[in-house]
Structures are given as structure tokens and as C-alpha cells.
mmCIF file of C-alpha atoms in Angstrom:
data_model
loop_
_atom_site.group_PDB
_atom_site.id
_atom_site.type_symbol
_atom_site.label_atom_id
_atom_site.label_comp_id
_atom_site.label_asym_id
_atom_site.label_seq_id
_atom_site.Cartn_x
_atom_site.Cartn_y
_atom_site.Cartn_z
ATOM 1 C CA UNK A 1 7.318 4.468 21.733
ATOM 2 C CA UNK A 2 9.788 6.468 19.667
ATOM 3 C CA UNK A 3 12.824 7.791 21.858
ATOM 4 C CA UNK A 4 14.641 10.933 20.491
ATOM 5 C CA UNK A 5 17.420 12.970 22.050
ATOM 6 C CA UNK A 6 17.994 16.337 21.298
ATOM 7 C CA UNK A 7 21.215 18.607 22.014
ATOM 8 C CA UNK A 8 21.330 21.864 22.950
ATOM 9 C CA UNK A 9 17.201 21.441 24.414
ATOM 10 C CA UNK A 10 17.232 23.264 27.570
ATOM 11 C CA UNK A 11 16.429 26.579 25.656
ATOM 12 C CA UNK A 12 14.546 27.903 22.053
ATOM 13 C CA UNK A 13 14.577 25.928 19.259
ATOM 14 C CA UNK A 14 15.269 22.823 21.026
ATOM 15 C CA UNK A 15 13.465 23.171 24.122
ATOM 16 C CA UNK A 16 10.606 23.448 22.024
ATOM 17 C CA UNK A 17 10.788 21.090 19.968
ATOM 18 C CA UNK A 18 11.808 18.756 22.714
ATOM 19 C CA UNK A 19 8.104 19.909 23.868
ATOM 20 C CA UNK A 20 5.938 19.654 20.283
ATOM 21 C CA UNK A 21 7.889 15.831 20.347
ATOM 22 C CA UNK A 22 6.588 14.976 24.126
ATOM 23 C CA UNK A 23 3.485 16.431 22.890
ATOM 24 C CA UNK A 24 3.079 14.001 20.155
ATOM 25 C CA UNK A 25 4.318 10.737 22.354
ATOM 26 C CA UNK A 26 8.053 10.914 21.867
ATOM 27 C CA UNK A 27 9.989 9.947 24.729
ATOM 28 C CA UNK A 28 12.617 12.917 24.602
ATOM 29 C CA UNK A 29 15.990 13.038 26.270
ATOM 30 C CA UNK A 30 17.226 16.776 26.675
ATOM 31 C CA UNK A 31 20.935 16.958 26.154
ATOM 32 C CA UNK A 32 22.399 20.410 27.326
ATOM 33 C CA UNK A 33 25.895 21.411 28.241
ATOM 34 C CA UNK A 34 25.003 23.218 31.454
ATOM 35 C CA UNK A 35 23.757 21.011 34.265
ATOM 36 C CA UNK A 36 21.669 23.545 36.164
ATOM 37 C CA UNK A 37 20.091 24.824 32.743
ATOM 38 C CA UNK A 38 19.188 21.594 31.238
ATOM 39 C CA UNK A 39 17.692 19.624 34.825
ATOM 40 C CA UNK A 40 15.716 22.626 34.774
ATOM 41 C CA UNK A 41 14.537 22.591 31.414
ATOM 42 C CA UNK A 42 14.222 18.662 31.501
ATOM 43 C CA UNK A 43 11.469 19.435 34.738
ATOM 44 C CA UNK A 44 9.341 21.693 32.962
ATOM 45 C CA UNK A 45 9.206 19.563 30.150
ATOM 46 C CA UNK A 46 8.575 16.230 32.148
ATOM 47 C CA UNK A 47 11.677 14.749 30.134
ATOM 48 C CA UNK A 48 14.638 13.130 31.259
ATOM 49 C CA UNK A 49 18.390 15.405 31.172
ATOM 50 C CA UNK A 50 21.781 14.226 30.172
ATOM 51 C CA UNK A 51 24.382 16.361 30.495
ATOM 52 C CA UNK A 52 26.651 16.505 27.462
ATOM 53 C CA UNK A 53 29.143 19.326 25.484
ATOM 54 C CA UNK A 54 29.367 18.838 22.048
ATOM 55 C CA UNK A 55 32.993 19.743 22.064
ATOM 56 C CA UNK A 56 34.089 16.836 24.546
ATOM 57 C CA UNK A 57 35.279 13.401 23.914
ATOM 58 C CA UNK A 58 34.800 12.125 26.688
ATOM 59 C CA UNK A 59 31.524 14.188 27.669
ATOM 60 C CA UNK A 60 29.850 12.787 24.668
ATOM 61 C CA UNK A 61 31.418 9.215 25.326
ATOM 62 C CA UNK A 62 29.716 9.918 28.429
ATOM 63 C CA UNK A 63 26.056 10.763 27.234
ATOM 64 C CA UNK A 64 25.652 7.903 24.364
ATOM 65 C CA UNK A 65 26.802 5.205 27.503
ATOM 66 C CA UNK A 66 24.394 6.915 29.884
ATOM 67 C CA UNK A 67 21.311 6.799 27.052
ATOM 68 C CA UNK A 68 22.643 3.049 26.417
ATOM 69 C CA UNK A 69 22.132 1.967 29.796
ATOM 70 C CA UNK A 70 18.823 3.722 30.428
ATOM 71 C CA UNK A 71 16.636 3.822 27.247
ATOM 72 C CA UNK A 72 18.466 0.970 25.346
ATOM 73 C CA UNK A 73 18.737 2.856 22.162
ATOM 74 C CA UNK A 74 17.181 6.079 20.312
ATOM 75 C CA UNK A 75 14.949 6.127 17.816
ATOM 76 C CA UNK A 76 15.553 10.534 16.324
ATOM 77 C CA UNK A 77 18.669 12.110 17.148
ATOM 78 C CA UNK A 78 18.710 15.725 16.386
ATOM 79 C CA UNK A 79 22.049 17.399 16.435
ATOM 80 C CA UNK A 80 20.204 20.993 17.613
ATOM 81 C CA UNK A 81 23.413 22.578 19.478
ATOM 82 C CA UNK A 82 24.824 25.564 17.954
ATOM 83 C CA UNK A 83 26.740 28.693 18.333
ATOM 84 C CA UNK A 84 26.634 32.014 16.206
ATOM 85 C CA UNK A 85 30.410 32.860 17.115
ATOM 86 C CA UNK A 86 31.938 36.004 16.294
ATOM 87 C CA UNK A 87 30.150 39.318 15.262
ATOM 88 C CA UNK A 88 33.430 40.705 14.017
ATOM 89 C CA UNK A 89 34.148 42.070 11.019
ATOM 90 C CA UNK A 90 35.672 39.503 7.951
ATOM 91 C CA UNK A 91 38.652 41.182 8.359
ATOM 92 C CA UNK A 92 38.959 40.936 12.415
ATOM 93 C CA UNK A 93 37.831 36.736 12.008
ATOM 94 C CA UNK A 94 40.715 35.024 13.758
ATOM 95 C CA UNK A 95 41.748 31.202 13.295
ATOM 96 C CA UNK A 96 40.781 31.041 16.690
ATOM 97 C CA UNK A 97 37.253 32.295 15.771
ATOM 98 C CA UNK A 98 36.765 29.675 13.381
ATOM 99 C CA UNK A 99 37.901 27.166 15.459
ATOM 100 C CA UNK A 100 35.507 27.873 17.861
ATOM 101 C CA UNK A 101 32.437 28.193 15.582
ATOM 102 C CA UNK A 102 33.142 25.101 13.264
ATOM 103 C CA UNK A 103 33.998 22.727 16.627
ATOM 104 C CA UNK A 104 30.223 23.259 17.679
ATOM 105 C CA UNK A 105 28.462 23.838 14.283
ATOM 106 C CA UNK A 106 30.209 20.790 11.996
ATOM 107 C CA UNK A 107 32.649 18.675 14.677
ATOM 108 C CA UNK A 108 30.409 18.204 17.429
ATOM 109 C CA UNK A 109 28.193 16.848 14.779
ATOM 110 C CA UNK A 110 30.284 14.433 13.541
ATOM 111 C CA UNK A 111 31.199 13.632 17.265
ATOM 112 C CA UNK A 112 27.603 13.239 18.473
ATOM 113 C CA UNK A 113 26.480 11.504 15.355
ATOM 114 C CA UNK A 114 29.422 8.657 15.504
ATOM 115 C CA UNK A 115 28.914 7.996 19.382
ATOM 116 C CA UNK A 116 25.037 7.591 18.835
ATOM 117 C CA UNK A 117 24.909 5.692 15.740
ATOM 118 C CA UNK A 118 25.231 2.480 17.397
ATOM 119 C CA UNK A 119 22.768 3.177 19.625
ATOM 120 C CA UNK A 120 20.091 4.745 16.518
ATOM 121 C CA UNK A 121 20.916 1.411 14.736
ATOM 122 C CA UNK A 122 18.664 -0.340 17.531
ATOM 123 C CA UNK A 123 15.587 1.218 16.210
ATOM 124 C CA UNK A 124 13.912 -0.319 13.227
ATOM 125 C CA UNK A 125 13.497 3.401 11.449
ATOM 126 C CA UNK A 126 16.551 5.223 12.617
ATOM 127 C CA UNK A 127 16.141 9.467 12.105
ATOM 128 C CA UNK A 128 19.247 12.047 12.320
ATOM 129 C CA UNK A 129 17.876 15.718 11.702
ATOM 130 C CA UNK A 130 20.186 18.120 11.626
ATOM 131 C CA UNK A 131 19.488 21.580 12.247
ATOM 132 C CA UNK A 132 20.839 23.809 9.622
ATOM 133 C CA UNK A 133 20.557 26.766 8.391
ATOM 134 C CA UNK A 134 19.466 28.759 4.881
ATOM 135 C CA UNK A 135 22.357 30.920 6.015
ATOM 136 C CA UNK A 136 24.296 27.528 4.506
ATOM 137 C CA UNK A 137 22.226 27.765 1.272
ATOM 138 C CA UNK A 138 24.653 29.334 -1.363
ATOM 139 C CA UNK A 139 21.164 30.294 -3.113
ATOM 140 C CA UNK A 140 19.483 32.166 -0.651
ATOM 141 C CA UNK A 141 22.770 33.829 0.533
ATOM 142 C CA UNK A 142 23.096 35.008 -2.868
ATOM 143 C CA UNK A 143 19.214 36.007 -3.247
ATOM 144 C CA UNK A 144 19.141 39.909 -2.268
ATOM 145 C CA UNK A 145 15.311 39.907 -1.501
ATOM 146 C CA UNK A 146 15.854 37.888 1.417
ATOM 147 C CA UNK A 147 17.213 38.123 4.900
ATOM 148 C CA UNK A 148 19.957 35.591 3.995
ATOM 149 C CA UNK A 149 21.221 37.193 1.433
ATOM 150 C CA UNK A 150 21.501 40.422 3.396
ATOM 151 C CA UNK A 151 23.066 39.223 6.643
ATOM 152 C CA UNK A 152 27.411 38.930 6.536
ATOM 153 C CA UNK A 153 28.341 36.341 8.995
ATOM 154 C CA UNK A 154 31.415 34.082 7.275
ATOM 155 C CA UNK A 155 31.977 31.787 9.724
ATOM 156 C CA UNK A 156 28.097 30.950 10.891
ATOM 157 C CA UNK A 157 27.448 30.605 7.113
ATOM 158 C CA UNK A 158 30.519 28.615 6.240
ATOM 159 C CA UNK A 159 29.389 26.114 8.902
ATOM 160 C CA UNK A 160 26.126 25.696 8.046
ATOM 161 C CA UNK A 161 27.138 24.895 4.776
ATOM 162 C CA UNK A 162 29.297 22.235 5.986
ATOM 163 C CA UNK A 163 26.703 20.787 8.443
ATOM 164 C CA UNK A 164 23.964 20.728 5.277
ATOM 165 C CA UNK A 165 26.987 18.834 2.958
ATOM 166 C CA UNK A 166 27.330 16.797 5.487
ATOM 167 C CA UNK A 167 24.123 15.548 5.806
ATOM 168 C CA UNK A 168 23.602 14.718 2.059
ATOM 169 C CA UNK A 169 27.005 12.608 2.725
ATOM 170 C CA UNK A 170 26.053 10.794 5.769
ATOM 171 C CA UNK A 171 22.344 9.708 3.652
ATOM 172 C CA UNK A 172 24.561 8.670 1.017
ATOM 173 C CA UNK A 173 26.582 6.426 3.263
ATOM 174 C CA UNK A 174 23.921 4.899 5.713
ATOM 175 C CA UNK A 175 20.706 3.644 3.770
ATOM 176 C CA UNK A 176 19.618 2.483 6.819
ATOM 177 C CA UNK A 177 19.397 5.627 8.616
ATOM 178 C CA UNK A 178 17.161 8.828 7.284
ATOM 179 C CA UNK A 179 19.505 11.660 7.604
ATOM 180 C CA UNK A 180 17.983 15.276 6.594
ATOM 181 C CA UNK A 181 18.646 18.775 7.125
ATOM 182 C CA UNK A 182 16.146 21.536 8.774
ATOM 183 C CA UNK A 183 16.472 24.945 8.179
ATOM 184 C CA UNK A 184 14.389 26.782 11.213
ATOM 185 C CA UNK A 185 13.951 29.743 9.283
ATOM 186 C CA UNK A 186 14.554 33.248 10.760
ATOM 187 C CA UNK A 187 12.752 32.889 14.228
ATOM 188 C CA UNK A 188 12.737 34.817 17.178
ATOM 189 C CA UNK A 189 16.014 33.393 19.606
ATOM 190 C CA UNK A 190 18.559 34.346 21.314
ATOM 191 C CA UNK A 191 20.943 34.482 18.240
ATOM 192 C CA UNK A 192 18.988 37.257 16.631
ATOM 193 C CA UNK A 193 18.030 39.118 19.947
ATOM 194 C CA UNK A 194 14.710 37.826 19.213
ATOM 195 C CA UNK A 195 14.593 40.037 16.117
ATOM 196 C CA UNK A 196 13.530 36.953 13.855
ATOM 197 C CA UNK A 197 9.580 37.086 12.783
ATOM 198 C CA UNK A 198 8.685 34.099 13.493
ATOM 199 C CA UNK A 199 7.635 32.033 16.294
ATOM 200 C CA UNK A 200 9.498 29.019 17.804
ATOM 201 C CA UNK A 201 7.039 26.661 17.000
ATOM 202 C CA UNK A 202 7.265 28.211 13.609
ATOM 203 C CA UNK A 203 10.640 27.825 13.874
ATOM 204 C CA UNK A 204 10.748 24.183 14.892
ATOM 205 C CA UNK A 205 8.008 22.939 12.072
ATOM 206 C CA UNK A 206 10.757 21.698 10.133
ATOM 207 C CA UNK A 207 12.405 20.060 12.715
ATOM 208 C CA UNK A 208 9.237 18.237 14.270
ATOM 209 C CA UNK A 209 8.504 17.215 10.582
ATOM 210 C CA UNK A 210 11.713 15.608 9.974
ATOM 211 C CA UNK A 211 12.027 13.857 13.151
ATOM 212 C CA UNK A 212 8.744 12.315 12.769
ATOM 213 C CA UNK A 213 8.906 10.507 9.115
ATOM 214 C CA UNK A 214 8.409 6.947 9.064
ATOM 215 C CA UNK A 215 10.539 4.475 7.232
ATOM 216 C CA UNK A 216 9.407 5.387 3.429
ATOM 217 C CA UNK A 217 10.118 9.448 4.685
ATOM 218 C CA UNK A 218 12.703 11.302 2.795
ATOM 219 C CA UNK A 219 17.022 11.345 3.393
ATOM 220 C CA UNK A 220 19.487 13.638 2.073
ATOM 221 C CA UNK A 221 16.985 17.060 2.026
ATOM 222 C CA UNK A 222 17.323 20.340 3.090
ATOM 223 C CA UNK A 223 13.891 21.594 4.515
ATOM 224 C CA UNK A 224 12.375 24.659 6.009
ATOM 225 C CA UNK A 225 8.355 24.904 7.046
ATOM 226 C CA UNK A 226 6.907 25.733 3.633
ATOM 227 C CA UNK A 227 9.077 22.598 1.821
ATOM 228 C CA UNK A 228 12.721 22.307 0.141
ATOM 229 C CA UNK A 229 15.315 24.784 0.506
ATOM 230 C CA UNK A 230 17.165 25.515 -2.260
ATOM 231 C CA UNK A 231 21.125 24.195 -1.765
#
């Protein structure tokens, strides 16, 4: 049975993909920062919580040993947590702002990522999917018939960017692992005040897709639910 842990699950995009995953006979860990939030998610789903903040050493340290000792290993991590940050004008964005944004969107990545790779290397078809953004795509940013290329939001986009470079760069240096990108498209969450016109399944297609390729499925794409996003 494939185990996957997801971060930022007890809520939207994760929470339901944590549930198309259960749904499809994925054993599915729920990582969330907030205890109360994430056991409660974790019961409706009939999954198993571990508490973990992407920002924290030693919180992370803390999740990967926990997941060791229980499940053995992982089979699909998805690195799902995320924050919008700031909805301040570019020229009211702090250092501070950006600090807070990229330590979420691009350095709890690489902190989640390096304390569970020993622990995906277990499985015999290890997945990372990323979730992304086409905010990050500098061609649909720069496409003025779509919502991307409408919206202003330098830091969110900045990061996403990052987080999608940074998955071509972590296929390139693990053959072993499938590492791809998922771009939810713009679906109906919290960060949009549930503005976005599509569902969260909808929103999660990509995701659910990615984390379920088998050993001859893709690494080092950029996806949304109708096929490649343009970089």
C-alpha cells in the first residue's frame, strides 16, 4: 500500500487531496501546523495526524522521526503548505515580508524535502509533488488574457517561481526519485476568498495525478489539470 504525507492537509487543497488519495487506497498522513486543526481534519478523513511547521527545525526533525517509527517510510510526499503573505503594495513589501513568504513557500520545502528523503528512499518508486503555482510561470504572468497575468502579488509569485526551479533541480539531482510540480489552478480557497472558479477537486487533479505515477511517470514537469504549464 502506497503511504503519502501531505503538509498543510487539515484544510482545501490538501485536505482534499489527502481525501481523493484515501479514496484511491493511499495510506495518507496529514501534516498540519495546528494541533487542534489537523487531529480534527485527520478524524474526518480516517487518516493519521502529525503535527509539524514547515518553518521549524526541530518540528520537522520531529515529524520525519515520528513517520519513521510508525509507517517505516513514505512512498508520495507532497510539500502542499503555503502562505499568500502580504497584500501590500510593491512599494510597502518589507524584507520582513519576504522573509516570511519565501520561509514557507521555498525553505520549508527544502527543509521538509531533506528530512523525508531518507525516509522516501525506502519505497521502490519514490514521488515528491510540489504544489506550485502558474503565478510562478513567467509565461502566464506575462499572458494578459489570463488571471495570472492580471493579478500583482511579487512576493507569492517570486516564490512560486523558486519552488517550480526548484523542482526541475531536485529531478535533475535524484534519478531515483520523481520530483514534479502541480499548479492547482485558480480554485476556490481561502487565499482567494473563495473567488477562484473552480472546485477543489478541480483544483487538486493535478496534484492526485502526480502523486499517483508509477515508476516510468514523468520528473522535472510543471502540470496543471488540462496538461503542461508553460515555465
Amino acid at each position: 500500500m502506497t503511504t503519502t504525507f501531505i503538509t498543510g492537509a487539515n484544510k482545501s487543497l490538501g485536505y482534499e487531496t489527502a481525501r481523493r488519495l484515501i479514496e484511491a487506497g493511499h495510506t495518507v498522513v496529514v501534516g498540519a501546523r495546528d494541533p487542534e486543526r489537523g487531529q480534527a481534519a485527520a478524524a474526518a478523513l480516517g487518516a493519521r495526524f502529525v503535527q509539524i511547521d514547515v518553518t521549524d527545525d526541530a518540528s520537522v526533525a520531529a515529524a520525519a522521526a515520528d513517520i519513521g517509527a510508525r509507517e517505516g517510510g513514505i512512498d508520495v510526499l507532497i510539500n502542499n503548505a503555503g502562505v499568500f503573505g502580504t497584500h501590500s503594495p510593491a512599494d510597502r513589501i518589507t524584507a520582513a515580508d519576504a522573509a516570511e513568504v519565501f520561509e514557507v513557500n521555498v525553505v520549508g520545502i527544502v527543509r521538509v524535502t531533506h528530512a523525508f528523503l531518507p525516509l522516501l528512499r525506502k519505497s521502490a518508486s519514490p514521488v515528491i509533488v510540489n504544489v506550485s503555482s502558474g503565478m510562478g510561470s513567467f509565461a502566464l504572468t506575462h499572458d494578459a488574457e489570463r488571471v495570472e497575468g492580471r493579478a500583482v502579488a511579487p512576493l507569492y509569485t517570486a516564490s512560486k517561481a523558486a519552488l517550480t526551479m526548484l523542482t526541475t533541480q531536485y529531478a535533475k539531482s535524484w534519478p531515483d526519485v520523481k520530483v514534479n510540480a502541480a499548479d492547482p489552478g485558480y480554485t476556490a480557497t481561502d487565499f482567494n476568498g473563495h473567488s477562484g472558479p473552480q472546485t477543489v477537486t478541480e483544483g487538486t487533479d493535478a496534484i492526485v495525478e502526480l502523486a499517483t505515477i508509477g515508476a516510468d511517470g514523468p520528473t522535472g514537469t510543471f502540470r496543471d489539470r488540462h496538461g503542461e504549464v508553460a515555465w
